[in-house]
């Protein structure tokens, strides 16, 4: 498709999201559940994508009844290679909003020594998300509007010994989203990168989380929605993580390599 002339640019704005259909990838995540309720309360119809179709069916039915919207499940496994794009392309219509929450964090010692674990972390957090987002981006490009919001992580801002397999996949994802935002801007499609710090979810269950800098899934969902409406490019949630990561990124490498982080 030829690039739009500057005067033809369509600025992405939620007022353009008329059909109000959103695709939620990783819909079983606690943050995604909070986001789904927030969107459904405002009349958005939802497609809930993830691996466990039985649970997603129940989740869809609950949302549909509670909020009087249309919610449907979509079986999607981000380790499914070429099958991912096929699933997305099989959608009936183009969801003008996609929010991707899918991701996994696994034991770092195992990732260092076990091929399958390392592969699962990299494939789910990086390759899989990209293979799901690419076809959505192409569909929205043709429409000339829409929003793609993807949850990356502060862990991608600097590799640390405690989770550098996960962190490097998220760093790659953050770079991909930056490029995608740059690519889609002139087509009127907005890309939001979401970088949560600590969030109380099943992923962090049992971990000692510092209260003041730990968010609830509901707070993260509200921050994401606010960022979509305000056309933010990159958000940290909770907000103080922007400054925490600024400090961490600026520690000189000769000091950083000696720290136990
Ligand atoms: N919790 C935190 O402190 C924190 C901090 C920064 C960033 N994040 C990011 O936030 C996002 C949501 O995480 P969460 O904390 O809410 O964790 P969570 O509850 O464990 O949710 C992870 C989601 O990813 C989905 N998923 C995992 N592997 C998948 C695959 N192969 N194909 C499709 N979906 C798959 C899970 O679906 P299933 O039901 O199929 O397992 C689940 O919906 C993740 O991207 C995570 O990296 C979390």
CSV table of C-alpha atoms and ligand atoms in Angstrom, one decimal:
chain,number,residue,atom,x,y,z
A,1,UNK,CA,0.0,0.0,0.0
A,2,UNK,CA,1.3,3.5,-0.9
A,3,UNK,CA,2.1,5.7,2.0
A,4,UNK,CA,-0.5,8.3,2.9
A,5,UNK,CA,0.3,11.9,2.0
A,6,UNK,CA,0.8,14.0,5.2
A,7,UNK,CA,-2.6,15.8,4.8
A,8,UNK,CA,-4.3,12.4,4.7
A,9,UNK,CA,-2.9,11.3,8.1
A,10,UNK,CA,-5.6,10.1,10.4
A,11,UNK,CA,-4.7,10.8,14.0
A,12,UNK,CA,-5.6,7.8,16.2
A,13,UNK,CA,-8.2,8.6,18.7
A,14,UNK,CA,-10.6,6.6,20.7
A,15,UNK,CA,-13.5,8.5,19.2
A,16,UNK,CA,-12.6,6.8,15.9
A,17,UNK,CA,-13.0,3.4,17.5
A,18,UNK,CA,-16.7,3.1,16.5
A,19,UNK,CA,-17.3,-0.6,16.4
A,20,UNK,CA,-15.8,-1.0,19.9
A,21,UNK,CA,-14.5,-4.4,19.4
A,22,UNK,CA,-11.3,-5.3,21.3
A,23,UNK,CA,-9.1,-8.4,21.1
A,24,UNK,CA,-7.5,-9.3,24.4
A,25,UNK,CA,-4.5,-11.7,24.1
A,26,UNK,CA,-3.6,-13.6,27.2
A,27,UNK,CA,-7.1,-13.0,28.4
A,28,UNK,CA,-6.8,-15.2,31.5
A,29,UNK,CA,-4.1,-13.0,33.1
A,30,UNK,CA,-5.3,-11.1,36.1
A,31,UNK,CA,-4.5,-7.8,34.4
A,32,UNK,CA,-6.4,-8.9,31.3
A,33,UNK,CA,-9.5,-9.8,33.4
A,34,UNK,CA,-9.4,-6.3,35.0
A,35,UNK,CA,-9.0,-4.8,31.5
A,36,UNK,CA,-11.8,-6.9,30.1
A,37,UNK,CA,-14.3,-5.7,32.8
A,38,UNK,CA,-13.2,-2.1,32.3
A,39,UNK,CA,-13.8,-2.3,28.6
A,40,UNK,CA,-17.0,-4.3,28.9
A,41,UNK,CA,-18.4,-1.7,31.3
A,42,UNK,CA,-18.1,0.8,28.5
A,43,UNK,CA,-19.8,-1.3,26.0
A,44,UNK,CA,-16.9,-2.9,24.2
A,45,UNK,CA,-17.4,-6.3,22.6
A,46,UNK,CA,-14.5,-8.6,23.3
A,47,UNK,CA,-12.6,-11.5,21.8
A,48,UNK,CA,-10.7,-13.3,24.6
A,49,UNK,CA,-7.7,-15.1,23.2
A,50,UNK,CA,-5.6,-17.6,25.1
A,51,UNK,CA,-4.7,-21.3,25.5
A,52,UNK,CA,-7.5,-22.5,27.8
A,53,UNK,CA,-10.6,-22.4,25.6
A,54,UNK,CA,-12.9,-23.9,28.3
A,55,UNK,CA,-12.0,-21.2,30.9
A,56,UNK,CA,-12.2,-18.5,28.2
A,57,UNK,CA,-15.6,-19.7,27.2
A,58,UNK,CA,-16.8,-19.3,30.8
A,59,UNK,CA,-15.1,-15.9,31.1
A,60,UNK,CA,-16.8,-14.7,27.9
A,61,UNK,CA,-20.2,-15.9,29.0
A,62,UNK,CA,-19.8,-14.2,32.4
A,63,UNK,CA,-18.7,-10.9,30.8
A,64,UNK,CA,-21.5,-11.1,28.2
A,65,UNK,CA,-24.2,-11.6,30.9
A,66,UNK,CA,-22.8,-9.1,33.4
A,67,UNK,CA,-22.2,-6.2,30.9
A,68,UNK,CA,-24.6,-7.1,28.1
A,69,UNK,CA,-21.9,-7.2,25.5
A,70,UNK,CA,-20.8,-9.8,23.0
A,71,UNK,CA,-17.7,-11.7,24.2
A,72,UNK,CA,-16.3,-14.7,22.5
A,73,UNK,CA,-13.3,-16.9,23.1
A,74,UNK,CA,-10.4,-17.6,20.7
A,75,UNK,CA,-8.0,-20.5,21.1
A,76,UNK,CA,-4.5,-19.1,20.6
A,77,UNK,CA,-1.2,-20.5,21.7
A,78,UNK,CA,1.8,-18.2,21.2
A,79,UNK,CA,4.1,-21.1,20.7
A,80,UNK,CA,2.2,-22.2,17.7
A,81,UNK,CA,4.5,-20.6,15.1
A,82,UNK,CA,2.7,-20.1,11.7
A,83,UNK,CA,-0.6,-21.1,13.3
A,84,UNK,CA,-0.7,-17.9,15.2
A,85,UNK,CA,-1.2,-15.6,12.2
A,86,UNK,CA,-3.8,-18.0,10.7
A,87,UNK,CA,-5.9,-17.8,13.9
A,88,UNK,CA,-5.7,-13.9,13.9
A,89,UNK,CA,-6.6,-13.8,10.1
A,90,UNK,CA,-9.6,-16.1,10.7
A,91,UNK,CA,-11.2,-13.4,12.9
A,92,UNK,CA,-14.5,-12.1,11.6
A,93,UNK,CA,-13.8,-8.4,11.1
A,94,UNK,CA,-10.9,-6.3,12.4
A,95,UNK,CA,-10.8,-5.5,16.1
A,96,UNK,CA,-9.8,-1.8,16.3
A,97,UNK,CA,-8.2,-2.3,19.8
A,98,UNK,CA,-5.8,-5.1,20.7
A,99,UNK,CA,-4.4,-5.4,24.1
A,100,UNK,CA,-1.8,-8.1,24.6
A,101,UNK,CA,-1.1,-9.4,28.1
A,102,UNK,CA,0.4,-12.8,27.3
A,103,UNK,CA,3.8,-13.6,28.8
A,104,UNK,CA,5.6,-16.1,31.0
A,105,UNK,CA,8.3,-15.8,33.6
A,106,UNK,CA,10.1,-19.0,34.6
A,107,UNK,CA,12.9,-20.1,36.8
A,108,UNK,CA,16.1,-18.3,35.7
A,109,UNK,CA,18.4,-21.2,36.7
A,110,UNK,CA,16.4,-23.6,34.6
A,111,UNK,CA,16.5,-21.1,31.7
A,112,UNK,CA,20.3,-21.1,31.9
A,113,UNK,CA,20.6,-24.8,31.6
A,114,UNK,CA,17.5,-26.2,30.0
A,115,UNK,CA,16.8,-25.7,26.3
A,116,UNK,CA,13.0,-26.1,26.5
A,117,UNK,CA,12.7,-23.6,29.4
A,118,UNK,CA,14.8,-20.9,27.6
A,119,UNK,CA,13.0,-21.6,24.3
A,120,UNK,CA,9.5,-21.3,26.0
A,121,UNK,CA,10.5,-17.9,27.6
A,122,UNK,CA,11.8,-16.5,24.4
A,123,UNK,CA,9.1,-17.9,22.1
A,124,UNK,CA,6.1,-16.8,24.3
A,125,UNK,CA,7.3,-13.4,25.3
A,126,UNK,CA,8.9,-12.3,22.0
A,127,UNK,CA,8.4,-14.4,18.9
A,128,UNK,CA,4.8,-15.4,19.7
A,129,UNK,CA,3.6,-11.9,20.5
A,130,UNK,CA,5.2,-10.5,17.3
A,131,UNK,CA,3.5,-13.2,15.2
A,132,UNK,CA,0.2,-12.3,16.7
A,133,UNK,CA,0.7,-8.5,16.4
A,134,UNK,CA,2.0,-8.5,12.8
A,135,UNK,CA,-1.3,-9.6,11.1
A,136,UNK,CA,-3.3,-7.2,13.3
A,137,UNK,CA,-1.0,-4.4,12.3
A,138,UNK,CA,-1.5,-5.1,8.6
A,139,UNK,CA,-5.3,-5.3,9.0
A,140,UNK,CA,-5.4,-1.9,10.9
A,141,UNK,CA,-3.0,-0.3,8.4
A,142,UNK,CA,-5.7,-1.0,5.7
A,143,UNK,CA,-8.4,0.4,8.0
A,144,UNK,CA,-6.4,3.6,8.7
A,145,UNK,CA,-7.1,3.6,12.4
A,146,UNK,CA,-6.9,1.5,15.5
A,147,UNK,CA,-4.8,0.9,18.6
A,148,UNK,CA,-2.3,-1.9,19.5
A,149,UNK,CA,-1.3,-1.9,23.2
A,150,UNK,CA,1.2,-4.5,24.3
A,151,UNK,CA,2.4,-5.3,27.8
A,152,UNK,CA,6.2,-5.5,27.9
A,153,UNK,CA,8.1,-5.0,31.2
A,154,UNK,CA,10.5,-2.8,33.1
A,155,UNK,CA,12.6,-6.0,33.1
A,156,UNK,CA,13.4,-5.2,29.4
A,157,UNK,CA,15.1,-1.8,30.4
A,158,UNK,CA,18.2,-3.5,31.7
A,159,UNK,CA,19.3,-7.1,31.9
A,160,UNK,CA,19.7,-8.4,35.5
A,161,UNK,CA,21.0,-11.7,36.7
A,162,UNK,CA,17.7,-12.7,38.3
A,163,UNK,CA,15.7,-12.8,35.0
A,164,UNK,CA,17.8,-11.9,31.9
A,165,UNK,CA,16.1,-14.5,29.7
A,166,UNK,CA,12.7,-13.0,30.4
A,167,UNK,CA,14.2,-9.5,30.4
A,168,UNK,CA,15.9,-9.8,27.1
A,169,UNK,CA,12.7,-11.1,25.4
A,170,UNK,CA,10.9,-8.1,26.8
A,171,UNK,CA,13.7,-5.8,25.7
A,172,UNK,CA,13.3,-7.2,22.2
A,173,UNK,CA,9.6,-6.7,22.4
A,174,UNK,CA,10.0,-3.1,23.5
A,175,UNK,CA,12.3,-2.4,20.5
A,176,UNK,CA,9.8,-4.1,18.1
A,177,UNK,CA,6.9,-2.0,19.4
A,178,UNK,CA,9.0,1.2,19.0
A,179,UNK,CA,9.6,0.3,15.3
A,180,UNK,CA,6.0,-0.7,14.8
A,181,UNK,CA,4.8,2.6,16.3
A,182,UNK,CA,7.2,4.4,13.9
A,183,UNK,CA,5.9,2.3,10.9
A,184,UNK,CA,2.2,2.7,11.7
A,185,UNK,CA,2.1,6.3,12.6
A,186,UNK,CA,1.6,7.6,9.1
A,187,UNK,CA,-1.3,5.1,8.7
A,188,UNK,CA,-3.2,6.5,11.7
A,189,UNK,CA,-2.6,3.4,13.9
A,190,UNK,CA,-1.4,4.0,17.4
A,191,UNK,CA,1.0,1.6,19.3
A,192,UNK,CA,1.3,1.8,23.1
A,193,UNK,CA,4.1,0.1,25.0
A,194,UNK,CA,3.2,-0.8,28.6
A,195,UNK,CA,5.9,-1.4,31.1
A,196,UNK,CA,4.6,-2.6,34.4
A,197,UNK,CA,6.9,-2.8,37.4
A,198,UNK,CA,5.7,-5.2,40.1
A,199,UNK,CA,2.0,-6.3,39.8
A,200,UNK,CA,0.1,-8.6,42.2
A,201,UNK,CA,-0.9,-11.5,39.9
A,202,UNK,CA,-0.5,-15.2,39.6
A,203,UNK,CA,2.9,-14.6,37.9
A,204,UNK,CA,4.3,-13.0,41.1
A,205,UNK,CA,2.4,-15.2,43.6
A,206,UNK,CA,4.6,-16.1,46.6
A,207,UNK,CA,7.2,-13.4,45.7
A,208,UNK,CA,7.9,-10.8,48.4
A,209,UNK,CA,6.6,-7.6,46.6
A,210,UNK,CA,7.4,-4.1,48.1
A,211,UNK,CA,3.9,-2.7,48.7
A,212,UNK,CA,4.4,1.0,47.7
A,213,UNK,CA,5.8,0.1,44.3
A,214,UNK,CA,3.5,-2.8,43.5
A,215,UNK,CA,0.3,-2.3,41.5
A,216,UNK,CA,-3.0,-4.2,41.5
A,217,UNK,CA,-4.3,-5.6,38.2
A,218,UNK,CA,-7.2,-3.1,38.4
A,219,UNK,CA,-4.8,-0.1,38.7
A,220,UNK,CA,-2.7,-1.4,35.8
A,221,UNK,CA,-5.9,-1.7,33.7
A,222,UNK,CA,-7.0,1.8,34.5
A,223,UNK,CA,-3.5,3.2,33.6
A,224,UNK,CA,-3.6,1.3,30.3
A,225,UNK,CA,-7.0,2.7,29.4
A,226,UNK,CA,-6.0,6.2,30.3
A,227,UNK,CA,-2.9,5.9,28.2
A,228,UNK,CA,-4.9,4.6,25.2
A,229,UNK,CA,-7.2,7.6,25.5
A,230,UNK,CA,-4.4,10.1,25.8
A,231,UNK,CA,-2.4,8.4,22.9
A,232,UNK,CA,0.6,7.8,25.1
A,233,UNK,CA,3.5,6.0,23.4
A,234,UNK,CA,5.2,4.3,26.4
A,235,UNK,CA,3.9,4.1,29.9
A,236,UNK,CA,5.4,2.8,33.2
A,237,UNK,CA,2.9,1.6,35.7
A,238,UNK,CA,3.0,2.4,38.6
A,239,UNK,CA,4.4,5.8,37.4
A,240,UNK,CA,7.4,5.8,39.8
A,241,UNK,CA,8.9,2.9,37.8
A,242,UNK,CA,9.9,5.4,35.2
A,243,UNK,CA,12.3,7.0,37.7
A,244,UNK,CA,13.4,3.8,39.3
A,245,UNK,CA,14.4,2.4,35.9
A,246,UNK,CA,16.1,5.7,34.9
A,247,UNK,CA,18.3,5.2,37.9
A,248,UNK,CA,19.0,1.6,37.2
A,249,UNK,CA,19.7,2.3,33.5
A,250,UNK,CA,22.2,4.9,34.4
A,251,UNK,CA,24.3,2.9,36.8
A,252,UNK,CA,27.7,2.5,35.1
A,253,UNK,CA,28.3,-1.0,33.8
A,254,UNK,CA,31.5,-1.5,35.9
A,255,UNK,CA,29.4,-0.9,39.0
A,256,UNK,CA,26.2,-2.7,37.7
A,257,UNK,CA,28.1,-6.0,37.0
A,258,UNK,CA,29.1,-6.3,40.7
A,259,UNK,CA,25.5,-5.8,42.0
A,260,UNK,CA,23.2,-8.8,43.0
A,261,UNK,CA,20.1,-7.7,41.2
B,1,LIG,N1,3.1,-9.5,37.3
B,1,LIG,C1,4.1,-8.7,37.2
B,1,LIG,O1,4.7,-8.2,38.2
B,1,LIG,C2,4.5,-8.2,35.8
B,1,LIG,C3,5.4,-7.2,35.7
B,1,LIG,C4,5.8,-6.7,34.5
B,1,LIG,C5,5.3,-7.3,33.3
B,1,LIG,N2,4.4,-8.3,33.5
B,1,LIG,C6,3.8,-8.8,32.2
B,1,LIG,O2,2.4,-8.7,32.3
B,1,LIG,C7,1.7,-9.6,31.5
B,1,LIG,C8,0.6,-10.3,32.2
B,1,LIG,O3,1.2,-11.0,33.3
B,1,LIG,P1,0.5,-11.5,34.6
B,1,LIG,O4,1.4,-11.0,35.7
B,1,LIG,O5,-0.9,-11.1,34.6
B,1,LIG,O6,0.7,-13.0,34.6
B,1,LIG,P2,-0.3,-14.2,34.4
B,1,LIG,O7,-1.5,-14.1,35.2
B,1,LIG,O8,0.6,-15.4,34.5
B,1,LIG,O9,-0.8,-14.1,32.8
B,1,LIG,C9,0.0,-14.5,31.8
B,1,LIG,C10,-0.9,-14.7,30.6
B,1,LIG,O10,-0.1,-15.1,29.5
B,1,LIG,C11,-0.8,-16.2,28.9
B,1,LIG,N3,0.1,-17.1,28.2
B,1,LIG,C12,1.2,-17.8,28.7
B,1,LIG,N4,1.7,-18.5,27.7
B,1,LIG,C13,1.0,-18.4,26.6
B,1,LIG,C14,1.0,-19.0,25.3
B,1,LIG,N5,1.9,-19.9,25.0
B,1,LIG,N6,0.0,-18.6,24.4
B,1,LIG,C15,-0.9,-17.8,24.8
B,1,LIG,N7,-1.0,-17.2,26.0
B,1,LIG,C16,-0.1,-17.5,26.9
B,1,LIG,C17,-1.5,-16.9,30.0
B,1,LIG,O11,-2.5,-17.8,29.5
B,1,LIG,P3,-2.8,-19.2,30.1
B,1,LIG,O12,-4.1,-19.1,30.8
B,1,LIG,O13,-3.0,-20.0,28.8
B,1,LIG,O14,-1.6,-19.7,30.9
B,1,LIG,C18,-2.0,-15.7,30.8
B,1,LIG,O15,-3.2,-15.3,30.2
B,1,LIG,C19,2.8,-10.6,31.0
B,1,LIG,O16,3.2,-10.2,29.7
B,1,LIG,C20,4.0,-10.3,32.0
B,1,LIG,O17,5.2,-10.6,31.4
B,1,LIG,C21,4.0,-8.8,34.7
